[in-house]
Amino acid sequence: MPAIVTEGVVKTFGKVRALDGLDLEVDEGTVLGLLGPNGAGKTTALRVLTTLLKPDSGRVSVAGIDALARPDEVRRVIGVSGQHAAIDEYLTGRENLVMFAELYQLPRHKARARADELLEQFALEEAADRPVRGYSGGMRRRLDLAGAIVSRPKVLFLDEPTTGLDPRSRNDLWSVIDDLVHLGTTVLLTTQYLEEADELAHQIVVVDHGKAIERGTSDQLKARVGGESLRVVLAQLNQLDAAVAILRRITTDPSNFVVDARLRSINLPVGGIDALTEAVSRFRAADIELLDIALQRPSLDDVFLALTGHTADHGAAQ
Amino acid sequence: MNADVRAIVHDGLVVTRRNLLRMKRVPDVVVFAAIQPLMFVLLFAYVFGSAIKVPGISYREFLMAGVFTQTVAFGSASTSVGLAEDLQRGIIERFRSLPMSRAAVLIGRTSADLLNNLVVTIVLIGTGLLVGWRMRSGLFDAASGFVLLLVFAYAMSWISAFIGLSVRSVEVAQSAGFIWLFPVTFVSNAFVPTAGMPTGLRKIAEWNPISAVTTALRKLFGNTNDQIAPMNRWPERHAIALAVMWCVLILVTFVPLSVRRYRVAATR
């Protein structure tokens, strides 16, 4: 049974159609990555799913509950962790968690026990009794996430969970999210980081202008953009023609050669890793000197560019 | 108690405790909230008071009821700042995604601010006694006076809650929450008798809720006489009933308004 379903969800703010018929389906126990630039409608979608916003039309079901008809019941089975850690700066980590647990209607003693458990699980024991103001960005996000899973939600919504974190904190948070998924939690996360979707999501939905414009696994999306390519950079410009002649025999598609004389580089589609070893040995035999040679897989960035006509970064900068 | 009411009380208490913990962590807020009325007492008692004559009673005795009323009115403005801050930091949005009572955040805020006002009132009682203010009524009347004062403080907090949820930033809340209180508290009988005011202004001053509460307190503390509050004028004669009416009117208007604002505030 799918844990999250949306059908034809539309939400307008004045003249802006923030959501323009969004369809989503997330299977229980899986992670869906909602990928898109700022303003694509990701956050609006999340707010509709977490009962904070009523859509103009469409159907929304979370954990089998009609979210538009019975939002109170949905709130009992979901956890939400936002873009900006929504925790109280002046309270300690422990006090924040006890408060959230009590607001999820746990009795006091159970709330305390649950807070202890989460502080340990999220490696926050040492800082537990210090006010959150002194926490690092990574610690705040971990605490925020801990607050979101206080009631062991069936469905967890994460809005750009690692935006603004350093690589180490990001990895820490990713492994925490991974653990939750292994325990059976369904996760819907929005992200601008293609790497994050790549790392965490079983399924990726690319959103632009309030609509899903593509969906699939990370590999499927990459395959749709094209296969692997070889990038060669020569040491000397006068060997460029000779190099192109050699590479024509290796490529899978001679019409897709990209030669840049200024950079002394050649890009060509190839069939796999064998093409790399073959190219190296042929270049050696022909005495052609290389600065660099590399096999490249398309990144989700390429996918994004191909699908939306602009890169994720470009969107984020607006 | 039915389940809904129990949920509101439970969640309201959780949020109240959170706000009180914040006050404990940042005691400066309460300290400065207490310094301001202290300054008012000293300024009015020794500076302005030296030039203000009220008939039949010392100015300091006349003054204190006014300072109590003005102080809790200003103190309630912290409700708008607190809510605007929670709104801006995304805490309200977080609360709204929890299976908790809709009114609890507002009840928690206004209750904590009420306790803040209570602390300030106690400081003020001490200051008043030091500068020569005395309660000349019975214990029951005096206690009723303080209950009325706190009910008024709580009612004012709900106006403030509505303002805090309507503005878009803490900075705006900081000025918007206070600015309207200056004319409202000063065009009243809190600091000077209204007799000398121009007629139009005097009418406003006489019916002002601040005046009603101030006159009621003067009566309940025994700090008044017939020249200050002539019994032949309705607002003076029925000051206590009028003050209670004002509190009820403010609450029945601003509680539902604020709760409705709360529902939409985080969705902007």
Coordinates of C-alpha atoms in Angstrom, one line a residue:
Chain A
M1 CA 0.0 0.0 0.0
P2 CA 1.4 3.5 -0.8
A3 CA 2.1 5.6 2.3
I4 CA 1.7 8.9 0.4
V5 CA -0.6 9.6 -2.5
T6 CA -1.4 13.0 -4.1
E7 CA -3.5 13.3 -7.1
G8 CA -3.9 16.5 -9.2
V9 CA -3.0 18.8 -6.3
V10 CA -3.3 22.5 -7.2
K11 CA -2.5 25.4 -5.0
T12 CA -2.4 29.0 -6.2
F13 CA -1.1 32.1 -4.4
G14 CA -2.7 35.0 -6.2
K15 CA -1.6 34.5 -9.8
V16 CA 1.2 32.0 -9.0
R17 CA 0.4 28.4 -9.5
A18 CA 2.7 27.0 -6.8
L19 CA 1.3 23.5 -7.4
D20 CA -0.1 22.8 -10.8
G21 CA -1.6 19.3 -10.7
L22 CA 1.0 17.4 -8.6
D23 CA 0.8 13.6 -8.6
L24 CA 2.9 11.6 -6.2
E25 CA 3.0 8.1 -4.9
V26 CA 5.4 6.8 -2.3
D27 CA 5.5 3.1 -1.3
E28 CA 5.6 2.3 2.4
G29 CA 9.2 2.0 3.7
T30 CA 10.8 3.8 0.8
V31 CA 12.3 7.3 0.3
L32 CA 11.1 9.7 -2.3
G33 CA 13.3 12.6 -3.2
L34 CA 11.5 15.7 -4.4
L35 CA 14.1 17.4 -6.5
G36 CA 13.7 20.9 -7.9
P37 CA 15.1 24.4 -7.8
N38 CA 13.8 27.1 -5.4
G39 CA 10.3 28.1 -6.3
A40 CA 9.5 24.8 -8.0
G41 CA 6.8 24.0 -5.5
K42 CA 8.7 21.6 -3.2
T43 CA 8.0 23.4 0.0
T44 CA 4.4 24.1 -0.9
A45 CA 3.9 20.4 -1.6
L46 CA 5.4 19.5 1.8
R47 CA 3.1 22.0 3.6
V48 CA 0.1 20.5 1.9
L49 CA 1.2 17.0 2.8
T50 CA 1.8 18.0 6.4
T51 CA -1.7 19.6 6.7
L52 CA -0.3 23.1 7.1
L53 CA -1.9 24.3 3.8
K54 CA -5.2 23.4 2.2
P55 CA -4.8 22.9 -1.6
D56 CA -7.4 24.5 -4.0
S57 CA -8.1 21.1 -5.4
G58 CA -6.8 17.5 -5.6
R59 CA -6.6 14.5 -3.3
V60 CA -4.0 13.9 -0.6
S61 CA -3.7 10.8 1.4
V62 CA -1.0 10.1 4.1
A63 CA -0.6 6.7 5.8
G64 CA -4.0 5.8 4.3
I65 CA -5.7 8.8 5.9
D66 CA -7.5 11.5 3.8
A67 CA -5.3 14.5 4.8
L68 CA -7.9 17.1 3.7
A69 CA -10.8 15.6 5.5
R70 CA -9.0 14.4 8.7
P71 CA -5.9 16.5 9.2
D72 CA -5.8 15.9 13.0
E73 CA -5.4 12.1 12.4
V74 CA -2.6 12.7 9.9
R75 CA -0.7 14.9 12.4
R76 CA -0.6 12.0 14.8
V77 CA 1.3 9.7 12.5
I78 CA 3.7 12.1 10.8
G79 CA 6.9 13.8 11.7
V80 CA 8.1 17.0 10.1
S81 CA 11.6 18.5 10.1
G82 CA 11.8 21.9 8.3
Q83 CA 14.2 23.8 6.3
H84 CA 15.2 25.9 9.3
A85 CA 15.5 24.0 12.6
A86 CA 12.4 24.9 14.4
I87 CA 13.5 24.3 17.9
D88 CA 13.7 26.7 20.9
E89 CA 17.0 28.4 21.2
Y90 CA 16.8 29.0 24.9
L91 CA 15.7 25.6 25.9
T92 CA 18.2 22.7 26.3
G93 CA 18.2 19.9 23.8
R94 CA 16.5 17.6 26.4
E95 CA 13.8 20.2 27.2
N96 CA 13.0 20.6 23.6
L97 CA 12.5 16.9 23.1
V98 CA 10.5 16.4 26.2
M99 CA 8.2 19.3 25.1
F100 CA 7.7 17.8 21.6
A101 CA 7.0 14.4 23.2
E102 CA 4.4 15.9 25.5
L103 CA 2.8 17.7 22.6
Y104 CA 2.5 14.3 20.9
Q105 CA 0.5 13.4 24.0
L106 CA 3.0 11.2 25.7
P107 CA 2.8 11.3 29.5
R108 CA 5.6 13.1 31.3
H109 CA 7.7 10.1 32.4
K110 CA 7.4 8.5 29.0
A111 CA 8.3 11.8 27.4
R112 CA 11.5 11.9 29.4
A113 CA 12.5 8.3 28.7
R114 CA 11.9 8.9 25.0
A115 CA 14.0 12.1 25.1
D116 CA 16.9 10.2 26.7
E117 CA 16.6 7.5 24.0
L118 CA 16.7 10.0 21.2
L119 CA 19.6 12.0 22.7
E120 CA 21.6 8.8 22.7
Q121 CA 20.5 7.8 19.2
F122 CA 21.5 11.2 17.7
A123 CA 24.8 11.5 19.7
L124 CA 23.6 14.5 21.6
E125 CA 24.0 13.2 25.1
E126 CA 26.9 15.5 25.9
A127 CA 25.1 18.6 24.8
A128 CA 21.7 17.5 26.2
D129 CA 21.5 19.9 29.0
R130 CA 23.0 22.9 27.3
P131 CA 20.7 25.6 25.7
V132 CA 20.4 25.0 21.9
R133 CA 21.9 28.5 21.2
G134 CA 25.3 27.0 21.6
Y135 CA 24.7 24.1 19.3
S136 CA 26.4 23.8 15.9
G137 CA 24.3 23.8 12.7
G138 CA 24.7 20.0 12.5
M139 CA 23.6 19.5 16.1
R140 CA 20.6 21.7 15.6
R141 CA 19.5 19.7 12.6
R142 CA 20.0 16.4 14.4
L143 CA 17.9 17.7 17.3
D144 CA 15.2 19.0 15.0
L145 CA 15.1 15.6 13.3
A146 CA 15.0 13.9 16.7
G147 CA 12.0 16.1 17.6
A148 CA 10.3 15.0 14.4
I149 CA 10.5 11.3 15.2
V150 CA 9.6 11.5 18.9
S151 CA 6.4 9.7 18.3
R152 CA 7.9 7.1 15.9
P153 CA 6.0 8.4 12.9
K154 CA 5.0 6.2 10.1
V155 CA 5.8 8.9 7.6
L156 CA 8.5 11.5 7.9
F157 CA 8.7 14.7 5.9
L158 CA 12.1 16.4 5.6
D159 CA 12.3 19.8 3.9
E160 CA 15.9 20.3 2.7
P161 CA 17.3 18.4 5.7
T162 CA 21.0 19.2 5.0
T163 CA 20.9 22.7 3.4
G164 CA 23.7 24.7 4.8
L165 CA 25.5 21.9 6.5
D166 CA 29.2 21.0 6.2
P167 CA 30.0 17.7 4.4
R168 CA 30.6 15.8 7.6
S169 CA 27.4 16.9 9.3
R170 CA 25.6 16.1 6.1
N171 CA 27.0 12.6 6.1
D172 CA 26.0 12.1 9.7
L173 CA 22.5 13.2 9.0
W174 CA 22.3 11.0 6.0
S175 CA 23.2 7.9 8.0
V176 CA 20.6 8.8 10.7
I177 CA 17.9 9.1 8.0
D178 CA 19.1 5.8 6.5
D179 CA 18.7 4.1 9.8
L180 CA 15.1 5.3 10.1
V181 CA 14.3 4.0 6.7
H182 CA 15.7 0.6 7.7
L183 CA 13.3 0.6 10.6
G184 CA 10.4 0.9 8.1
T185 CA 9.8 4.7 8.1
T186 CA 8.5 6.1 4.8
V187 CA 10.4 9.3 4.0
L188 CA 9.6 12.2 1.6
L189 CA 12.4 14.7 1.4
T190 CA 12.9 17.8 -0.7
T191 CA 16.3 18.8 -1.8
Q192 CA 18.2 21.0 -4.1
Y193 CA 21.2 18.8 -3.7
L194 CA 21.3 16.2 -6.5
E195 CA 23.9 14.3 -4.5
E196 CA 21.4 14.0 -1.6
A197 CA 18.7 12.6 -3.8
D198 CA 21.2 10.2 -5.3
E199 CA 22.4 9.1 -1.8
L200 CA 19.1 8.7 0.0
A201 CA 16.2 8.4 -2.4
H202 CA 14.8 5.1 -3.9
Q203 CA 12.7 7.2 -6.2
I204 CA 13.2 10.7 -7.5
V205 CA 10.6 13.0 -8.7
V206 CA 11.8 16.1 -10.5
V207 CA 9.5 19.1 -9.9
D208 CA 9.4 22.3 -11.9
H209 CA 6.7 24.9 -12.0
G210 CA 4.5 22.9 -9.6
K211 CA 4.4 19.7 -11.6
A212 CA 6.3 16.4 -11.7
I213 CA 8.2 16.5 -14.9
E214 CA 10.1 13.3 -14.5
R215 CA 10.3 10.3 -12.2
G216 CA 12.4 7.2 -11.6
T217 CA 15.4 5.9 -9.8
S218 CA 18.6 7.9 -9.9
D219 CA 20.0 5.3 -12.4
Q220 CA 16.9 5.5 -14.6
L221 CA 17.0 9.2 -14.8
K222 CA 20.7 9.2 -15.7
A223 CA 20.2 6.6 -18.3
R224 CA 17.5 8.7 -19.9
V225 CA 20.0 11.5 -20.4
G226 CA 22.6 9.2 -21.9
G227 CA 25.4 6.8 -21.1
E228 CA 29.0 7.2 -20.2
S229 CA 31.5 9.5 -22.0
L230 CA 35.2 9.7 -22.2
R231 CA 37.0 13.0 -21.7
V232 CA 40.5 13.3 -23.0
V233 CA 42.9 16.3 -22.6
L234 CA 46.0 16.4 -24.8
A235 CA 49.4 17.9 -23.9
Q236 CA 50.0 19.3 -27.3
L237 CA 47.6 20.9 -29.7
N238 CA 49.3 19.6 -32.9
Q239 CA 48.3 16.0 -31.9
L240 CA 44.6 16.8 -31.8
D241 CA 43.8 15.5 -35.3
A242 CA 45.7 12.2 -34.7
A243 CA 43.9 11.8 -31.4
V244 CA 40.5 12.4 -32.9
A245 CA 41.3 9.7 -35.6
I246 CA 42.1 7.2 -32.9
L247 CA 39.0 8.0 -30.8
R248 CA 36.7 7.6 -33.8
R249 CA 37.4 3.9 -33.7
I250 CA 36.4 3.6 -30.0
T251 CA 33.3 5.8 -29.8
T252 CA 29.8 4.4 -29.9
D253 CA 28.5 7.5 -31.7
P254 CA 31.0 9.5 -33.9
S255 CA 28.4 12.2 -34.6
N256 CA 28.5 13.2 -30.9
F257 CA 32.1 14.3 -30.7
V258 CA 32.9 17.5 -28.9
V259 CA 36.3 18.9 -29.7
D260 CA 37.6 22.0 -27.9
A261 CA 40.8 23.2 -29.5
R262 CA 41.4 25.9 -26.8
L263 CA 41.3 23.4 -24.0
R264 CA 42.8 20.7 -26.2
S265 CA 40.0 18.4 -25.0
I266 CA 37.8 15.9 -26.7
N267 CA 34.5 14.5 -25.3
L268 CA 32.9 11.4 -26.8
P269 CA 30.3 8.9 -25.9
V270 CA 31.7 5.4 -25.2
G271 CA 30.4 1.9 -24.2
G272 CA 32.1 1.4 -20.9
I273 CA 35.4 1.1 -19.0
D274 CA 37.1 -0.9 -21.7
A275 CA 37.0 2.1 -23.9
L276 CA 39.3 3.9 -21.4
T277 CA 42.0 1.2 -21.3
E278 CA 41.8 0.8 -25.1
A279 CA 42.2 4.6 -25.6
V280 CA 45.2 4.7 -23.2
S281 CA 47.1 1.9 -25.0
R282 CA 46.4 3.3 -28.5
F283 CA 47.6 6.7 -27.5
R284 CA 50.7 5.2 -26.0
A285 CA 51.4 3.3 -29.3
A286 CA 50.9 6.4 -31.3
D287 CA 53.1 8.5 -29.0
I288 CA 50.3 10.9 -28.1
E289 CA 50.9 12.6 -24.8
L290 CA 47.9 13.0 -22.5
L291 CA 47.3 15.5 -19.7
D292 CA 44.2 13.8 -18.5
I293 CA 41.8 11.1 -19.4
A294 CA 38.6 10.1 -17.5
L295 CA 35.4 8.1 -17.9
Q296 CA 32.4 10.2 -16.9
R297 CA 28.9 9.2 -15.9
P298 CA 26.1 11.7 -16.2
S299 CA 25.4 13.4 -12.9
L300 CA 21.9 14.3 -11.7
D301 CA 23.0 17.8 -12.6
D302 CA 23.1 16.8 -16.2
V303 CA 19.7 15.1 -15.8
F304 CA 18.4 18.3 -14.3
L305 CA 19.8 20.4 -17.0
A306 CA 18.4 18.1 -19.7
L307 CA 14.9 18.1 -18.1
T308 CA 14.4 21.6 -17.0
G309 CA 16.6 23.5 -19.3
H310 CA 18.4 25.0 -16.3
T311 CA 20.7 23.7 -13.7
A312 CA 19.7 23.3 -10.0
D313 CA 22.2 26.0 -9.0
H314 CA 20.8 28.4 -11.5
G315 CA 17.4 28.0 -10.1
A316 CA 18.7 28.3 -6.5
A317 CA 20.4 31.6 -7.3
Q318 CA 17.2 33.3 -8.3
Chain B
M1 CA -13.8 17.6 31.8
N2 CA -14.3 16.6 28.2
A3 CA -11.4 15.5 26.1
D4 CA -11.1 18.7 24.1
V5 CA -10.8 20.9 27.2
R6 CA -8.4 18.5 28.8
A7 CA -6.2 18.6 25.7
I8 CA -6.2 22.5 25.7
V9 CA -5.3 22.6 29.3
H10 CA -2.5 20.0 29.0
D11 CA -1.0 21.5 25.8
G12 CA -1.4 25.0 27.2
L13 CA 0.6 24.0 30.3
V14 CA 3.3 22.4 28.2
V15 CA 3.7 25.6 26.2
T16 CA 3.5 27.8 29.3
R17 CA 6.3 25.8 30.9
R18 CA 8.4 26.3 27.8
N19 CA 7.8 30.1 27.9
L20 CA 8.7 30.2 31.6
L21 CA 11.9 28.2 31.0
R22 CA 12.8 30.9 28.4
M23 CA 12.2 33.6 30.9
K24 CA 14.4 31.7 33.4
R25 CA 17.2 31.5 30.8
V26 CA 16.9 35.2 29.8
P27 CA 15.9 36.8 33.1
D28 CA 16.9 40.2 31.7
V29 CA 13.5 40.3 30.0
V30 CA 11.7 40.2 33.4
V31 CA 14.3 42.5 35.0
F32 CA 13.8 45.2 32.4
A33 CA 10.1 44.7 32.5
A34 CA 10.3 45.5 36.2
I35 CA 12.6 48.5 35.8
Q36 CA 10.4 50.4 33.5
P37 CA 7.4 50.8 35.9
L38 CA 9.8 51.4 38.7
M39 CA 11.1 54.4 36.8
F40 CA 7.5 55.5 36.1
V41 CA 6.7 55.5 39.8
L42 CA 9.8 57.5 40.7
L43 CA 9.4 59.9 37.8
F44 CA 5.7 60.6 38.5
A45 CA 6.0 60.6 42.3
Y46 CA 9.0 63.0 42.4
V47 CA 9.1 64.9 39.1
F48 CA 5.6 65.3 37.6
G49 CA 3.9 64.7 40.9
S50 CA 5.5 67.8 42.3
A51 CA 3.4 69.9 39.9
I52 CA 0.2 67.9 39.9
K53 CA -2.4 68.5 42.6
V54 CA -5.2 66.1 43.2
P55 CA -8.0 67.2 45.6
G56 CA -8.1 65.6 49.0
I57 CA -5.4 62.9 48.6
S58 CA -1.7 62.8 48.1
Y59 CA -0.6 62.4 44.5
R60 CA 1.4 59.3 45.3
E61 CA -1.7 57.5 46.5
F62 CA -3.6 58.7 43.5
L63 CA -0.8 57.6 41.2
M64 CA -0.3 54.0 42.1
A65 CA -3.5 52.6 40.7
G66 CA -2.7 54.3 37.4
V67 CA 0.8 52.9 37.3
F68 CA -0.4 49.4 38.1
T69 CA -2.9 49.6 35.1
Q70 CA -0.4 51.2 32.7
T71 CA 2.3 48.7 33.7
V72 CA 0.2 45.6 33.0
A73 CA -1.0 47.1 29.7
F74 CA 2.5 47.7 28.6
G75 CA 3.6 44.3 30.0
S76 CA 1.1 42.5 27.9
A77 CA 2.8 43.9 24.8
S78 CA 5.5 41.3 25.2
T79 CA 2.9 38.8 24.0
S80 CA 3.0 40.2 20.5
V81 CA 6.8 40.1 20.5
G82 CA 7.0 36.5 21.7
L83 CA 4.5 35.3 19.1
A84 CA 6.1 37.2 16.3
E85 CA 9.4 35.7 17.2
D86 CA 8.0 32.2 17.3
L87 CA 6.3 32.8 13.9
Q88 CA 9.5 34.1 12.4
R89 CA 11.6 31.2 13.7
G90 CA 9.2 28.6 12.3
I91 CA 8.2 27.3 15.8
I92 CA 4.6 28.1 15.2
E93 CA 4.7 26.2 11.9
R94 CA 6.3 23.3 13.8
F95 CA 3.6 23.4 16.5
R96 CA 0.9 23.5 13.8
S97 CA 2.2 20.2 12.4
L98 CA 1.8 18.5 15.8
P99 CA -1.3 16.8 17.1
M100 CA -1.9 19.5 19.7
S101 CA -4.7 21.8 20.5
R102 CA -5.0 24.9 18.3
A103 CA -5.4 27.4 21.1
A104 CA -2.6 25.9 23.2
V105 CA 0.2 28.1 21.8
L106 CA -1.7 31.2 22.5
I107 CA -2.8 30.1 26.0
G108 CA 0.8 29.1 26.8
R109 CA 2.1 32.5 25.6
T110 CA -0.6 34.6 27.4
S111 CA -0.3 32.6 30.6
A112 CA 3.4 33.0 30.8
D113 CA 3.1 36.7 30.1
L114 CA 0.5 36.8 32.9
L115 CA 3.0 35.4 35.3
N116 CA 5.6 37.9 34.1
N117 CA 3.0 40.6 34.8
L118 CA 2.4 39.2 38.3
V119 CA 6.1 39.4 39.1
V120 CA 6.3 43.0 37.9
T121 CA 3.1 43.8 39.9
I122 CA 4.7 42.4 43.1
V123 CA 7.9 44.5 42.5
L124 CA 5.6 47.5 42.0
I125 CA 3.7 46.9 45.2
G126 CA 7.0 47.1 47.1
T127 CA 8.0 50.2 45.3
G128 CA 4.7 51.9 45.9
L129 CA 4.8 51.1 49.6
L130 CA 8.3 52.6 49.7
V131 CA 7.3 55.9 48.2
G132 CA 4.3 56.2 50.7
W133 CA 1.4 54.5 48.9
R134 CA -1.0 52.8 51.3
M135 CA -4.1 50.6 50.7
R136 CA -6.8 52.0 52.9
S137 CA -9.4 49.3 52.3
G138 CA -10.1 45.8 53.6
L139 CA -8.1 42.8 52.6
F140 CA -10.9 41.4 50.5
D141 CA -11.2 44.6 48.5
A142 CA -7.5 44.9 48.0
A143 CA -7.2 41.3 46.8
S144 CA -10.2 41.8 44.5
G145 CA -8.3 44.8 43.0
F146 CA -5.3 42.7 42.2
V147 CA -7.4 39.9 40.7
L148 CA -9.1 42.6 38.5
L149 CA -5.7 43.9 37.5
L150 CA -4.5 40.5 36.4
V151 CA -7.7 39.7 34.5
F152 CA -7.2 43.0 32.7
A153 CA -3.5 42.1 32.0
Y154 CA -4.6 38.8 30.6
A155 CA -7.3 40.4 28.4
M156 CA -4.7 42.9 27.1
S157 CA -2.4 40.0 26.2
W158 CA -5.0 38.7 23.8
I159 CA -5.1 42.0 21.9
S160 CA -1.3 41.8 21.8
A161 CA -1.5 38.2 20.6
F162 CA -3.6 39.4 17.7
I163 CA -1.1 42.1 16.8
G164 CA 1.9 39.7 17.1
L165 CA 0.3 37.2 14.7
S166 CA -0.7 39.9 12.2
V167 CA 2.7 41.6 11.7
R168 CA 5.4 40.1 9.7
S169 CA 8.5 40.5 11.9
V170 CA 9.7 40.8 15.4
E171 CA 10.9 44.3 14.8
V172 CA 7.4 45.4 13.7
A173 CA 5.9 43.6 16.7
Q174 CA 8.2 45.5 19.0
S175 CA 6.9 48.9 17.9
A176 CA 3.4 47.9 16.8
G177 CA 2.8 46.2 20.1
F178 CA 3.6 49.3 22.1
I179 CA 2.8 52.3 20.0
W180 CA -1.0 52.3 20.4
L181 CA -0.6 51.9 24.1
F182 CA 0.8 55.4 24.6
P183 CA -2.4 57.3 23.6
V184 CA -4.6 54.7 25.2
T185 CA -2.8 54.8 28.6
F186 CA -2.1 58.5 28.7
V187 CA -5.5 59.8 27.5
S188 CA -7.0 58.4 30.7
N189 CA -7.2 59.3 34.4
A190 CA -4.2 57.0 35.2
F191 CA -1.7 59.9 35.9
V192 CA -3.8 63.0 36.0
P193 CA -7.4 63.8 36.9
T194 CA -9.5 64.2 33.7
A195 CA -11.2 67.4 35.0
G196 CA -8.8 69.7 33.3
M197 CA -8.8 68.0 29.9
P198 CA -10.6 69.6 26.8
T199 CA -14.2 68.2 26.7
G200 CA -13.7 65.8 23.7
L201 CA -10.6 64.3 25.1
R202 CA -12.1 64.1 28.6
K203 CA -15.1 62.1 27.3
I204 CA -12.7 59.6 25.7
A205 CA -10.6 59.5 28.8
E206 CA -13.6 58.8 31.0
W207 CA -14.7 55.8 29.0
N208 CA -11.3 54.5 28.3
P209 CA -10.8 50.9 29.7
I210 CA -7.6 52.1 31.3
S211 CA -9.6 54.7 33.2
A212 CA -12.2 52.2 34.2
V213 CA -9.6 49.8 35.6
T214 CA -7.7 52.6 37.3
T215 CA -10.8 54.0 38.9
A216 CA -11.9 50.5 40.0
L217 CA -8.5 49.9 41.6
R218 CA -8.6 53.3 43.4
K219 CA -12.0 52.3 44.8
L220 CA -10.8 48.8 45.8
F221 CA -7.6 50.1 47.3
G222 CA -9.3 53.0 49.1
N223 CA -7.3 55.6 47.2
T224 CA -10.1 57.8 46.0
N225 CA -12.7 60.3 47.2
D226 CA -15.8 62.1 45.8
Q227 CA -13.8 64.9 44.2
I228 CA -11.6 62.6 42.2
A229 CA -14.4 60.2 41.2
P230 CA -17.8 62.0 41.4
M231 CA -20.5 59.5 42.1
N232 CA -23.0 61.4 39.9
R233 CA -21.1 60.3 36.8
W234 CA -21.8 56.9 35.4
P235 CA -18.3 55.7 34.5
E236 CA -17.1 56.7 38.0
R237 CA -20.0 55.3 39.9
H238 CA -19.9 52.0 38.1
A239 CA -16.2 51.8 37.5
I240 CA -15.8 48.2 38.8
A241 CA -18.6 46.9 36.7
L242 CA -17.3 48.9 33.7
A243 CA -13.8 47.5 34.2
V244 CA -15.1 43.9 34.3
M245 CA -17.2 44.6 31.2
W246 CA -14.2 45.9 29.3
C247 CA -12.2 42.8 30.2
V248 CA -15.0 40.5 29.1
L249 CA -15.5 42.5 25.9
I250 CA -11.8 42.4 25.0
L251 CA -11.6 38.6 25.7
V252 CA -14.7 37.6 23.7
T253 CA -13.5 39.7 20.8
F254 CA -9.8 39.0 20.7
V255 CA -9.6 35.3 21.8
P256 CA -11.6 34.1 18.7
L257 CA -9.8 36.6 16.5
S258 CA -6.4 35.5 17.6
V259 CA -7.2 31.8 17.3
R260 CA -8.4 32.4 13.8
R261 CA -5.2 34.5 13.0
Y262 CA -3.1 31.7 14.5
R263 CA -4.7 29.2 12.1
V264 CA -3.7 31.2 9.0
A265 CA -0.6 33.0 10.3
A266 CA 1.9 30.2 9.6
T267 CA 0.6 29.6 6.2
R268 CA 1.7 32.9 4.7

